[in-house]
Every structure is written in structure tokens, then in C-alpha cells.
């Protein structure tokens, strides 16, 4: 009987350990963290959702949601990343966590190609700019988000702010400033071509839209083809081959003409994208060089 | 001896303390279903639960798995999981009805009918069963079976499917009046007057366009033949072009008639399935 009581007490004691230590934060996230470390993000996410479901403590659920969003980020599902962060109740959150949540949300928006929403989220972090380390993160993300939005003025402003925060050596600073000024000079800022202009030019001069987009060879080829079909149509008419002139000459010409109008508009989109991507890559290289 | 017993108890206690109870697990899975994390639900059930659990637990797991598969449109798997839910489960009726619906959606209304016919139902569920059977009969284009099941629905004031019931009746009349277009007639018409077969199939615009293109290419070939003779390269080129367009148009017409017939059936099936689905969601949600 004595040893039964003894073992009963041991069990009670163990339960006590579980009830107190079991709910300590480290233990709660131990399994999820090890799964994340092993790269098993799906299992980790499920484990974290379980933590969220079974705990009412706001701090624990917030931590779990941040970790869960991190899993989605590692899986490159950025929409789910910010959706998970949106589940966090922001009121009464300590500043350190508030910054982490909002910053991660902004980053997820940017990575999900929604720079406008990233900027909006970053604007709510203005109060953290007094902290130098946090200011660095905020300005870097703002700089690339504004560039993605094609807001060159703000992008330049943010990159200069980032430079000011990062580099103290005046020589180095001047060198980077020159690079930024050069990049944002009138001639380097990517010009956005207009679809409508390209279409209008091609309506009057077939192939002109390609010239406008900088595709000279394609423009010449298109112009030549239109000319050849027009010549064929007219010559057939003059030789009294009316049906041949109409069908094989003008019929084909009309098809080519309408197709070409659509083609130049697609070409403009392509050129705009390439120009912007090249500019962004160059800008990003400068920013990372500043950060180093 | 006492030492070993104490070690065993310690290990057992630790193990119990570290795990969630099965009822907690089921509540958690239900929570994930509500969060619409269907892929994770399926993954979790498949990888974390074996077949040694009691029947009631397995029923719940099969239901949650089947429901998640249904939500992400894996209907074949969904039907298979839902059919494993036993009659003791609270999810039994819902599982059977949705498994049957999955088969209807997969184009197998006969299997769906088999599941429903073997389901013992009363009152409201009996009406729903007959309504689903009527839908299946329409999907099979079996109007006699439709009449039987439709009459068995009985007079009901159940607003869950009163509108859908009327709609099924309308579709039955539409199916009854519908006659499929003949591919042979369409092809022959296009051989005599290019494009007329497409007009017969109900594609008037396409028919006129085909006629104009073929007439223009025919006129071009004829013009070159009259002026340059049959052996001239231009005549051969435009003549060949005309022949290709002419024959291609006949083939195109046959294909168009086939598509138009399929289009009608596809659209009708879609409407029937849509109306079969609404009462299921109304009653079980």
C-alpha cells in the first residue's frame, strides 16, 4: 500500500511538472521548431496550428502565427504568409512583436508582388525609425517597394536615406551617392512606352510601332511584308486578276495589318517589363552593395 | 521490481502528457476544416492516424478527409473516403449523399443511384433522396426514371429545394423536346453550299464567314483557270488552296455539329448538377 501511494505521488508530481513546465514557451514550440529546422514545414505548420487552437494565451498564439507564417515563407507561399500574419490580433502587442509582425507582413506583400500594400504596411512603422537597426530594414524594403511601384522620386529618397544610415565614411558615401544620382538621372530612368502610341503609329506606318519599341529589324520586316502584299494586290488588279488581287493580296494584307496592331501592343508590354527589370536589378545591386 | 515499475510509470506518464487525446485531435481537425486548410487536413489524417482507432474515430476521420477532398474537387477520392463512414456515425447521411453527388459529378449517375437506393431514409431525407435520384435520371437522360423519382418526391413545403425541383422539371421538358443535329446532314449541306451546314448547326456567323472565304478562294481559282489555264502555277496554287478550304470546311462542319450536340449535353448536365448541389448544401450546412 505504501509503495502504491508513493507511485501515485510520483504520477501527481509528473503531472505537476507537465502542467507547469509543459506550457512554458520553449516546450510548446520545441516540436514545431525542430520540424522547421528539419525543413518539414508542412508538419511544422500543422503543429503550430495545434498550438494556436489549444492555447488562449495571446502571446503564445502570436508566436505560433509568426512561426507559421515563416513556414509559408519558406515554402514561398507569400499570400498565405501575410494571410497568416493577418490573423494576429495587434492590440496590446509589445512593440518588438508589433514591429516583427508588420515588417514581415510588408515583406510578404512585396514578395507577392503587391508593393502598394507593402508601402502601406511600412508607413505604419514610422515610429520605429528612431531605432537604427529597424530603420535600416524599413528603408531598404521601402526603397525596393517604391522602385517596384515605379515611384522614382520616393525610391531615390529612400535609397539615399538607406545610404545615410549605412555608410559613415564620406568617400564611400559620395561614391554611392554618385551611383544613385547617375541611376536616377533622366537618361537612365526607364521610359514607359505607351501601347496606344505604338498602335497609332502602326495604323499609319505598318512596322512603325516596332521602331517605336526599339525593334528595328522586326519593324523593317513588317513594313516590307505589308508592302509586298500591297504591291501584289495592286499588280493583280492592274493585270485584271480582280479576285486574286482582292483575296490573295488585300485579304491577306488586312489579316496581317490587324495582327500587327495587336503585336505592337504586346511588344510594348514586353519592352516596358524588360526595361523596368533591368533598372530594378541595377538598383538592387547598388542597395546590396551599400548594405555590405 | 519497484524500481522498474516506477520507471515504467514515469515513461507512461510522460508519453500521455506529451500527446493530445483523440477527442482533442478531432476537434483540432474540425478547426482546420473550418479554416479551409483542406490539403493539410488530408495530409494530417493520412500521415498521423493508423487504422487501430475505434470505429467512431475512424468514421470521423474518414468524414473529415472525404469532406476536405470534396472541397478541393478530388471527387473520386472524396467519394471513396465518404463511403467508408459507417451507419453508426452522425456523419453517415451527409457522407452518403455527398459520395453519391460526387459520382454524379464524375459522370457516373448509375453508381450514385446505387448508393442512394441503398440508403434507408425517412421524411425530409427521403424527399432529398428522390430529388437526387431524379437528377441522376436526368443526367442519364432516362425520362421514365425521372418521372418515377420525381413523383416520389411528394408534395413538400420544404423550401430547401422547392425551386430546384421546379427547375429539374423544366430541364426534363427541355431534354424531351431536344433533338440532336445530324452530323451527316450538316456535312452534306456544307458540301452543297459551303457554310450552310454550320448555319444548320446554329452557328450562323461562322457559316456566313466560311461561305465568304470559300467563295472568294473559289472565284480566285476560277479566275486564274480561265485566264491562265489549268497547268499554270498560280492556278494550281489557288486551286489547291480552294480544295483544302472546301474539304476542310466539310470536316469542320461535321465537327461543329458534334460540338454543338456535346455543348447542349454539357450545359444541361452542368445545370442539373448545380441544382442537385444546392439542396445538399442547404440541408447539411
XYZ file of C-alpha atoms in Angstrom:
577
model
C 0.000 0.000 0.000
C 2.830 2.281 0.915
C 4.543 1.959 -2.479
C 1.230 2.465 -4.298
C 0.871 5.825 -2.541
C 4.460 6.545 -3.433
C 3.867 5.915 -7.148
C 0.601 7.816 -7.030
C 2.566 10.774 -5.694
C 5.176 10.344 -8.419
C 2.431 10.497 -11.068
C 0.864 13.539 -9.457
C 4.275 15.143 -9.314
C 4.864 14.367 -13.002
C 1.503 15.832 -13.915
C 2.519 18.874 -11.944
C 5.688 19.146 -13.988
C 3.662 18.850 -17.163
C 1.124 21.424 -16.105
C 3.724 23.995 -15.198
C 6.737 23.330 -17.397
C 4.701 21.818 -20.218
C 3.190 25.163 -21.000
C 6.421 27.062 -20.919
C 7.036 28.618 -24.308
C 10.188 26.667 -25.137
C 8.474 23.350 -24.672
C 5.360 24.368 -26.608
C 7.335 25.229 -29.709
C 10.039 22.599 -29.327
C 8.463 20.124 -31.733
C 7.446 22.736 -34.307
C 10.880 24.330 -34.167
C 12.657 21.023 -34.706
C 10.362 20.262 -37.665
C 11.133 23.682 -39.126
C 14.827 23.077 -38.669
C 14.460 19.769 -40.480
C 12.737 21.587 -43.336
C 9.430 19.794 -42.694
C 7.405 22.965 -42.960
C 4.043 21.339 -43.550
C 4.255 19.251 -40.381
C 5.551 22.293 -38.535
C 2.592 24.368 -39.746
C 0.120 21.765 -38.538
C 1.878 21.530 -35.191
C 1.745 25.314 -34.851
C -1.933 25.446 -35.788
C -2.482 22.956 -32.996
C -0.716 25.302 -30.582
C -2.942 28.142 -31.764
C -6.074 26.049 -31.323
C -5.282 24.720 -27.873
C -3.920 27.896 -26.277
C -5.801 31.019 -25.382
C -2.726 32.970 -24.393
C -2.323 35.838 -26.868
C 1.445 35.828 -26.666
C 1.658 32.130 -27.454
C -0.802 32.291 -30.357
C 1.022 35.316 -31.775
C 4.341 33.487 -31.579
C 2.767 30.450 -33.210
C 1.264 32.514 -36.025
C 4.592 34.237 -36.686
C 6.310 30.862 -36.868
C 3.550 29.501 -39.087
C 3.885 32.439 -41.455
C 7.614 31.722 -41.509
C 6.844 28.176 -42.690
C 4.738 29.548 -45.548
C 7.519 31.987 -46.385
C 9.965 29.107 -46.595
C 7.520 27.302 -48.856
C 7.372 30.509 -50.958
C 3.620 30.836 -50.488
C 3.648 34.569 -49.780
C -0.107 35.065 -49.956
C -0.596 32.513 -47.184
C 2.271 34.180 -45.314
C 0.508 37.504 -44.996
C -2.908 35.885 -44.546
C -1.499 34.054 -41.520
C 0.027 37.263 -40.153
C -3.320 38.999 -40.661
C -4.806 36.562 -38.120
C -2.695 38.145 -35.371
C -4.570 40.428 -33.019
C -2.345 43.509 -32.947
C -3.801 45.313 -29.965
C -1.797 45.067 -26.711
C 1.124 43.577 -28.628
C 4.562 44.625 -27.302
C 6.499 46.902 -29.652
C 9.122 44.307 -30.525
C 6.470 41.851 -31.712
C 4.412 44.556 -33.398
C 7.425 45.537 -35.476
C 8.165 41.931 -36.398
C 4.575 41.228 -37.466
C 4.124 44.395 -39.512
C 7.549 44.144 -41.125
C 7.054 40.502 -42.056
C 3.652 41.394 -43.472
C 5.165 44.173 -45.600
C 7.856 41.792 -46.811
C 5.264 39.157 -47.729
C 3.247 41.754 -49.657
C 6.362 42.798 -51.549
C 7.332 39.202 -52.316
C 3.788 38.541 -53.506
C 4.212 41.403 -55.991
C 1.910 43.760 -54.123
C 4.307 46.682 -53.487
C 1.465 49.155 -52.826
C 0.286 47.150 -49.838
C 3.909 46.741 -48.672
C 4.317 50.540 -48.650
C 1.046 50.958 -46.763
C 2.220 48.490 -44.116
C 5.657 50.121 -43.879
C 4.094 53.531 -43.314
C 2.634 52.210 -40.079
C 6.186 51.514 -38.878
C 7.325 55.149 -38.869
C 7.596 55.208 -35.068
C 10.337 52.564 -35.231
C 12.595 54.731 -37.399
C 14.330 56.062 -34.297
C 15.805 52.598 -33.777
C 18.738 52.491 -36.218
C 18.640 48.755 -36.855
C 14.899 48.742 -37.527
C 15.196 51.899 -39.631
C 17.660 50.051 -41.888
C 15.178 47.254 -42.529
C 12.298 49.660 -43.105
C 14.154 51.940 -45.525
C 15.572 49.039 -47.530
C 12.144 47.471 -48.041
C 10.586 50.895 -48.738
C 13.268 51.638 -51.315
C 12.702 48.468 -53.318
C 8.893 48.698 -52.943
C 8.805 52.256 -54.314
C 11.032 51.176 -57.184
C 8.638 48.317 -57.926
C 5.805 50.853 -57.916
C 7.794 52.987 -60.397
C 7.717 55.903 -57.957
C 11.267 57.001 -58.857
C 11.309 60.101 -56.657
C 10.406 58.211 -53.480
C 12.656 55.292 -54.442
C 15.633 57.652 -54.749
C 14.742 59.383 -51.474
C 14.552 56.068 -49.613
C 17.789 54.784 -51.130
C 19.611 57.962 -50.030
C 18.151 57.531 -46.554
C 19.359 53.930 -46.575
C 22.809 55.137 -47.617
C 22.860 57.706 -44.808
C 22.004 55.038 -42.237
C 24.513 52.506 -43.538
C 27.651 54.292 -44.587
C 29.583 56.736 -42.416
C 32.785 57.007 -44.471
C 32.367 60.246 -46.518
C 34.374 58.965 -49.532
C 32.385 55.782 -49.760
C 29.175 57.722 -49.198
C 29.969 60.115 -52.046
C 30.739 57.233 -54.368
C 27.399 55.534 -53.654
C 25.541 58.842 -53.896
C 27.049 59.388 -57.338
C 25.915 55.924 -58.407
C 22.384 56.622 -57.172
C 22.277 60.043 -58.844
C 23.529 58.509 -62.063
C 20.962 55.708 -61.926
C 18.096 58.123 -61.321
C 19.270 60.601 -63.970
C 16.821 61.488 -66.733
C 18.510 59.252 -69.292
C 18.613 56.141 -67.078
C 15.100 56.129 -65.652
C 13.166 53.596 -67.720
C 10.724 55.310 -70.048
C 7.342 53.659 -70.106
C 6.179 53.226 -73.684
C 2.512 53.700 -74.498
C 0.502 50.887 -76.055
C -1.828 53.395 -77.660
C 1.015 55.370 -79.275
C 2.541 52.188 -80.687
C -0.837 51.183 -82.084
C -1.467 54.637 -83.588
C 1.929 54.716 -85.313
C 1.389 51.230 -86.731
C -2.032 52.229 -88.034
C -0.407 54.772 -90.361
C 3.019 53.202 -90.923
C 2.982 49.405 -90.549
C 6.149 48.437 -88.692
C 6.401 51.907 -87.114
C 5.217 50.551 -83.751
C 8.178 48.160 -83.738
C 10.528 51.103 -84.463
C 8.944 52.961 -81.529
C 9.638 49.929 -79.302
C 13.240 49.783 -80.456
C 12.831 46.622 -82.570
C 14.240 47.951 -85.822
C 14.745 44.634 -87.676
C 11.231 43.433 -86.873
C 9.870 46.828 -87.933
C 11.665 46.644 -91.284
C 10.453 43.092 -91.868
C 6.867 44.017 -91.018
C 6.991 47.085 -93.267
C 8.432 45.008 -96.146
C 5.793 42.295 -95.787
C 2.946 44.808 -95.780
C 4.458 46.498 -98.840
C 4.884 43.204 -100.713
C 1.274 42.178 -100.163
C 0.032 45.622 -101.139
C 2.151 45.500 -104.305
C 0.858 42.007 -105.125
C -2.770 43.117 -104.655
C -2.368 46.236 -106.827
C -0.422 44.428 -109.553
C -3.061 41.697 -109.736
C -5.769 44.359 -110.086
C -3.820 46.080 -112.838
C -3.430 42.730 -114.615
C -7.222 42.352 -114.333
C -6.987 39.477 -111.822
C -9.581 41.112 -109.610
C -10.439 38.167 -107.384
C -6.796 37.190 -106.967
C -5.885 40.766 -106.089
C -8.716 41.030 -103.629
C -8.316 37.638 -101.937
C -4.589 36.875 -102.017
C -3.418 40.492 -101.957
C -5.735 42.676 -99.910
C -7.347 39.829 -97.953
C -4.005 38.685 -96.582
C -2.859 42.278 -96.137
C -5.892 43.044 -93.992
C -5.160 39.989 -91.782
C -1.508 40.955 -91.434
C -2.396 44.573 -90.681
C -4.815 43.721 -87.839
C -2.451 41.117 -86.408
C 0.388 43.620 -86.471
C -1.619 46.152 -84.437
C -2.060 43.586 -81.668
C 1.581 42.501 -81.929
C 2.982 46.012 -81.359
C 0.926 46.429 -78.204
C 2.237 43.141 -76.809
C 5.726 44.212 -77.801
C 5.378 47.462 -75.837
C 4.412 45.481 -72.701
C 7.434 43.227 -73.159
C 9.828 46.133 -73.648
C 8.419 48.015 -70.642
C 8.881 44.966 -68.451
C 12.446 44.308 -69.593
C 13.449 47.954 -69.099
C 11.956 48.047 -65.629
C 13.513 44.708 -64.619
C 16.954 45.852 -65.788
C 16.621 49.091 -63.871
C 15.421 47.270 -60.759
C 18.333 44.803 -60.907
C 20.835 47.617 -61.134
C 19.150 49.466 -58.271
C 19.069 46.344 -56.124
C 22.791 45.730 -56.760
C 23.625 49.240 -55.508
C 21.459 48.806 -52.400
C 23.040 45.460 -51.523
C 26.495 46.946 -52.071
C 25.569 49.727 -49.628
C 24.340 47.151 -47.110
C 27.639 45.267 -47.293
C 10.984 -4.636 -9.085
C 9.681 -1.403 -7.603
C 12.373 0.490 -9.476
C 11.307 -0.946 -12.842
C 7.619 -0.294 -12.138
C 8.408 3.290 -11.214
C 10.433 3.775 -14.415
C 7.549 2.337 -16.467
C 5.040 4.632 -14.801
C 7.291 7.633 -15.353
C 7.679 6.819 -19.039
C 3.951 6.174 -19.430
C 3.080 9.437 -17.688
C 5.478 11.389 -19.881
C 4.041 9.798 -23.006
C 0.453 10.548 -22.015
C 1.327 14.088 -21.017
C 3.071 14.753 -24.322
C 0.135 13.778 -26.549
C -3.306 15.145 -27.254
C -6.350 12.981 -26.649
C -8.224 11.688 -29.685
C -11.219 13.925 -28.984
C -8.868 16.899 -28.925
C -7.366 15.729 -32.208
C -10.817 15.500 -33.791
C -11.731 18.962 -32.543
C -8.473 20.235 -33.992
C -9.134 18.632 -37.389
C -12.591 20.176 -37.397
C -10.939 23.529 -36.684
C -8.590 23.050 -39.660
C -11.582 22.215 -41.872
C -13.239 25.447 -40.715
C -10.006 27.289 -41.540
C -10.304 25.776 -45.056
C -6.843 24.227 -44.804
C -8.062 21.188 -46.696
C -4.724 19.978 -48.067
C -3.263 19.984 -44.573
C -6.285 18.100 -43.193
C -5.861 15.319 -45.754
C -2.105 15.183 -45.175
C -2.507 15.157 -41.406
C -5.113 12.391 -41.370
C -3.183 10.253 -43.841
C 0.121 10.572 -42.002
C -0.750 10.730 -38.333
C -3.511 8.202 -37.794
C -3.421 4.458 -38.253
C -6.346 2.051 -38.605
C -6.272 0.852 -34.992
C -8.648 3.505 -33.715
C -12.229 2.643 -32.707
C -14.851 2.730 -35.445
C -16.377 6.021 -34.289
C -12.995 7.728 -34.561
C -12.270 6.216 -37.961
C -15.702 7.382 -39.126
C -14.955 10.952 -38.122
C -11.525 10.820 -39.733
C -12.941 9.420 -42.967
C -15.638 12.068 -42.985
C -13.187 14.960 -42.466
C -10.855 13.528 -45.084
C -13.670 12.991 -47.599
C -15.096 16.438 -46.934
C -11.702 18.076 -47.485
C -11.162 16.095 -50.691
C -14.613 17.192 -51.855
C -13.731 20.825 -51.072
C -10.618 20.691 -53.236
C -12.517 18.852 -56.000
C -10.769 15.493 -55.628
C -14.159 13.892 -56.078
C -13.083 10.304 -56.758
C -11.011 10.181 -53.555
C -13.718 12.057 -51.687
C -16.369 9.510 -52.636
C -14.068 6.686 -51.569
C -13.391 8.269 -48.143
C -17.025 9.235 -47.535
C -18.250 5.732 -48.352
C -16.075 4.369 -45.538
C -18.153 6.251 -42.939
C -20.265 3.638 -41.155
C -24.002 3.838 -40.473
C -23.362 4.407 -36.729
C -21.775 7.742 -37.398
C -23.580 11.071 -37.078
C -21.973 11.918 -40.400
C -23.454 8.885 -42.161
C -26.299 10.536 -44.107
C -24.234 13.521 -45.128
C -21.395 11.243 -46.239
C -23.653 9.051 -48.352
C -25.442 11.955 -50.031
C -22.188 13.706 -50.873
C -20.495 10.486 -52.025
C -23.455 9.939 -54.351
C -23.261 13.505 -55.577
C -19.526 13.102 -56.249
C -20.283 10.143 -58.509
C -22.998 12.137 -60.301
C -20.460 14.873 -60.899
C -17.911 12.356 -62.145
C -20.383 11.261 -64.848
C -21.382 8.029 -63.108
C -25.028 8.612 -62.133
C -25.676 4.855 -62.043
C -23.219 4.378 -59.130
C -24.698 7.457 -57.482
C -28.180 5.934 -57.869
C -26.959 2.651 -56.389
C -25.631 4.429 -53.285
C -28.861 6.399 -52.828
C -31.110 3.391 -53.390
C -29.268 1.517 -50.654
C -29.661 4.377 -48.227
C -32.534 3.989 -45.767
C -34.124 7.375 -45.284
C -37.211 8.941 -43.798
C -39.140 12.185 -44.156
C -37.078 15.066 -45.404
C -34.084 12.874 -46.295
C -36.388 10.612 -48.282
C -37.549 13.571 -50.365
C -33.967 14.647 -50.842
C -33.029 11.131 -51.905
C -35.768 11.046 -54.532
C -34.783 14.507 -55.701
C -31.170 13.346 -56.191
C -32.390 10.194 -57.941
C -34.496 12.362 -60.267
C -31.394 14.441 -61.011
C -29.394 11.281 -61.749
C -32.131 10.052 -64.086
C -31.921 13.327 -65.998
C -28.133 13.043 -66.177
C -28.623 9.574 -67.700
C -31.300 11.102 -69.997
C -33.732 8.495 -68.712
C -37.021 10.385 -68.676
C -39.123 7.441 -67.416
C -36.908 7.016 -64.341
C -37.074 10.754 -63.854
C -40.886 10.684 -63.794
C -40.899 7.906 -61.175
C -38.384 9.562 -58.853
C -39.867 12.999 -59.374
C -43.345 11.790 -58.370
C -41.834 10.082 -55.305
C -40.569 13.404 -54.013
C -44.140 14.055 -52.998
C -45.776 17.303 -52.102
C -43.480 19.086 -49.746
C -43.286 22.542 -48.302
C -39.543 22.095 -47.884
C -38.037 25.340 -49.136
C -34.583 23.728 -49.242
C -35.247 22.530 -52.757
C -38.692 23.660 -53.943
C -37.193 25.977 -56.590
C -34.676 23.373 -57.707
C -37.469 20.822 -58.010
C -39.272 23.076 -60.491
C -36.064 23.635 -62.386
C -35.421 19.897 -62.765
C -38.898 19.556 -64.227
C -38.154 22.349 -66.729
C -34.920 20.641 -67.762
C -36.774 17.358 -68.252
C -39.148 19.089 -70.691
C -36.195 20.714 -72.453
C -34.452 17.355 -72.846
C -37.682 15.806 -74.113
C -38.064 18.486 -76.791
C -34.434 18.486 -77.822
C -33.321 16.699 -80.984
C -29.618 16.193 -81.712
C -28.398 17.668 -85.007
C -27.197 15.166 -87.605
C -23.507 15.276 -88.498
C -24.294 13.655 -91.886
C -26.891 16.303 -92.788
C -24.510 19.092 -91.682
C -21.642 17.663 -93.773
C -23.829 17.211 -96.864
C -25.224 20.728 -96.582
C -21.720 22.182 -96.414
C -20.686 20.107 -99.427
C -23.549 21.595 -101.478
C -23.382 25.180 -100.176
C -20.235 25.879 -98.113
C -21.106 27.212 -94.662
C -24.781 26.128 -94.781
C -24.026 23.116 -92.517
C -22.732 25.471 -89.850
C -25.884 27.567 -90.140
C -27.864 24.309 -89.682
C -25.818 23.661 -86.509
C -26.867 27.068 -85.195
C -23.581 28.877 -85.875
C -24.884 31.442 -88.383
C -21.949 33.846 -88.176
C -19.398 31.074 -88.673
C -21.435 29.742 -91.606
C -21.530 33.112 -93.420
C -17.794 33.659 -92.808
C -16.977 30.187 -94.171
C -19.114 30.818 -97.231
C -17.375 34.130 -97.999
C -13.865 32.700 -97.607
C -14.544 29.634 -99.738
C -16.430 31.630 -102.386
C -13.571 34.134 -102.605
C -10.913 31.415 -102.881
C -13.081 29.538 -105.432
C -13.531 32.685 -107.508
C -9.771 33.307 -107.391
C -9.021 29.769 -108.571
C -11.627 30.058 -111.337
C -10.287 33.409 -112.460
C -6.754 32.037 -112.775
C -8.019 28.905 -114.531
C -9.977 30.956 -117.097
C -7.112 33.331 -117.839
C -4.014 31.183 -117.446
C -5.161 27.590 -117.955
C -5.046 24.562 -115.692
C -1.272 23.998 -115.876
C -0.246 27.431 -114.670
C 1.415 27.523 -111.247
C -0.933 30.246 -109.955
C -3.987 28.203 -110.952
C -2.551 25.125 -109.239
C -1.729 27.151 -106.108
C -5.123 28.843 -105.789
C -6.966 25.707 -106.920
C -5.223 23.669 -104.224
C -5.964 26.349 -101.666
C -9.640 26.272 -102.608
C -9.738 22.452 -102.416
C -8.141 22.453 -98.983
C -10.557 25.102 -97.708
C -13.585 23.362 -99.241
C -12.786 19.924 -97.798
C -11.640 21.447 -94.524
C -14.946 23.252 -94.220
C -16.927 19.999 -94.635
C -14.826 18.328 -91.953
C -15.176 21.451 -89.787
C -18.952 21.378 -90.172
C -19.192 17.738 -89.052
C -17.028 18.614 -86.077
C -19.107 21.722 -85.317
C -22.361 19.689 -85.313
C -20.745 17.181 -82.938
C -19.567 20.005 -80.677
C -22.972 21.703 -80.694
C -24.613 18.444 -79.588
C -21.999 17.969 -76.870
C -22.346 21.607 -75.845
C -26.073 21.139 -75.227
C -25.492 18.000 -73.164
C -22.628 19.523 -71.258
C -24.564 22.687 -70.458
C -27.612 20.663 -69.435
C -25.522 18.384 -67.173
C -23.964 21.434 -65.600
C -27.368 22.975 -64.848
C -28.720 19.710 -63.427
C -25.679 19.183 -61.202
C -25.845 22.763 -59.990
C -29.466 22.315 -58.939
C -28.728 18.957 -57.323
C -25.983 20.572 -55.279
C -27.957 23.481 -53.773
C -30.330 21.414 -51.563
C -27.432 19.295 -50.310
C -25.659 22.396 -49.075
C -28.891 23.881 -47.723
C -29.842 20.811 -45.740
C -26.451 19.666 -44.446
C -24.777 23.014 -43.705
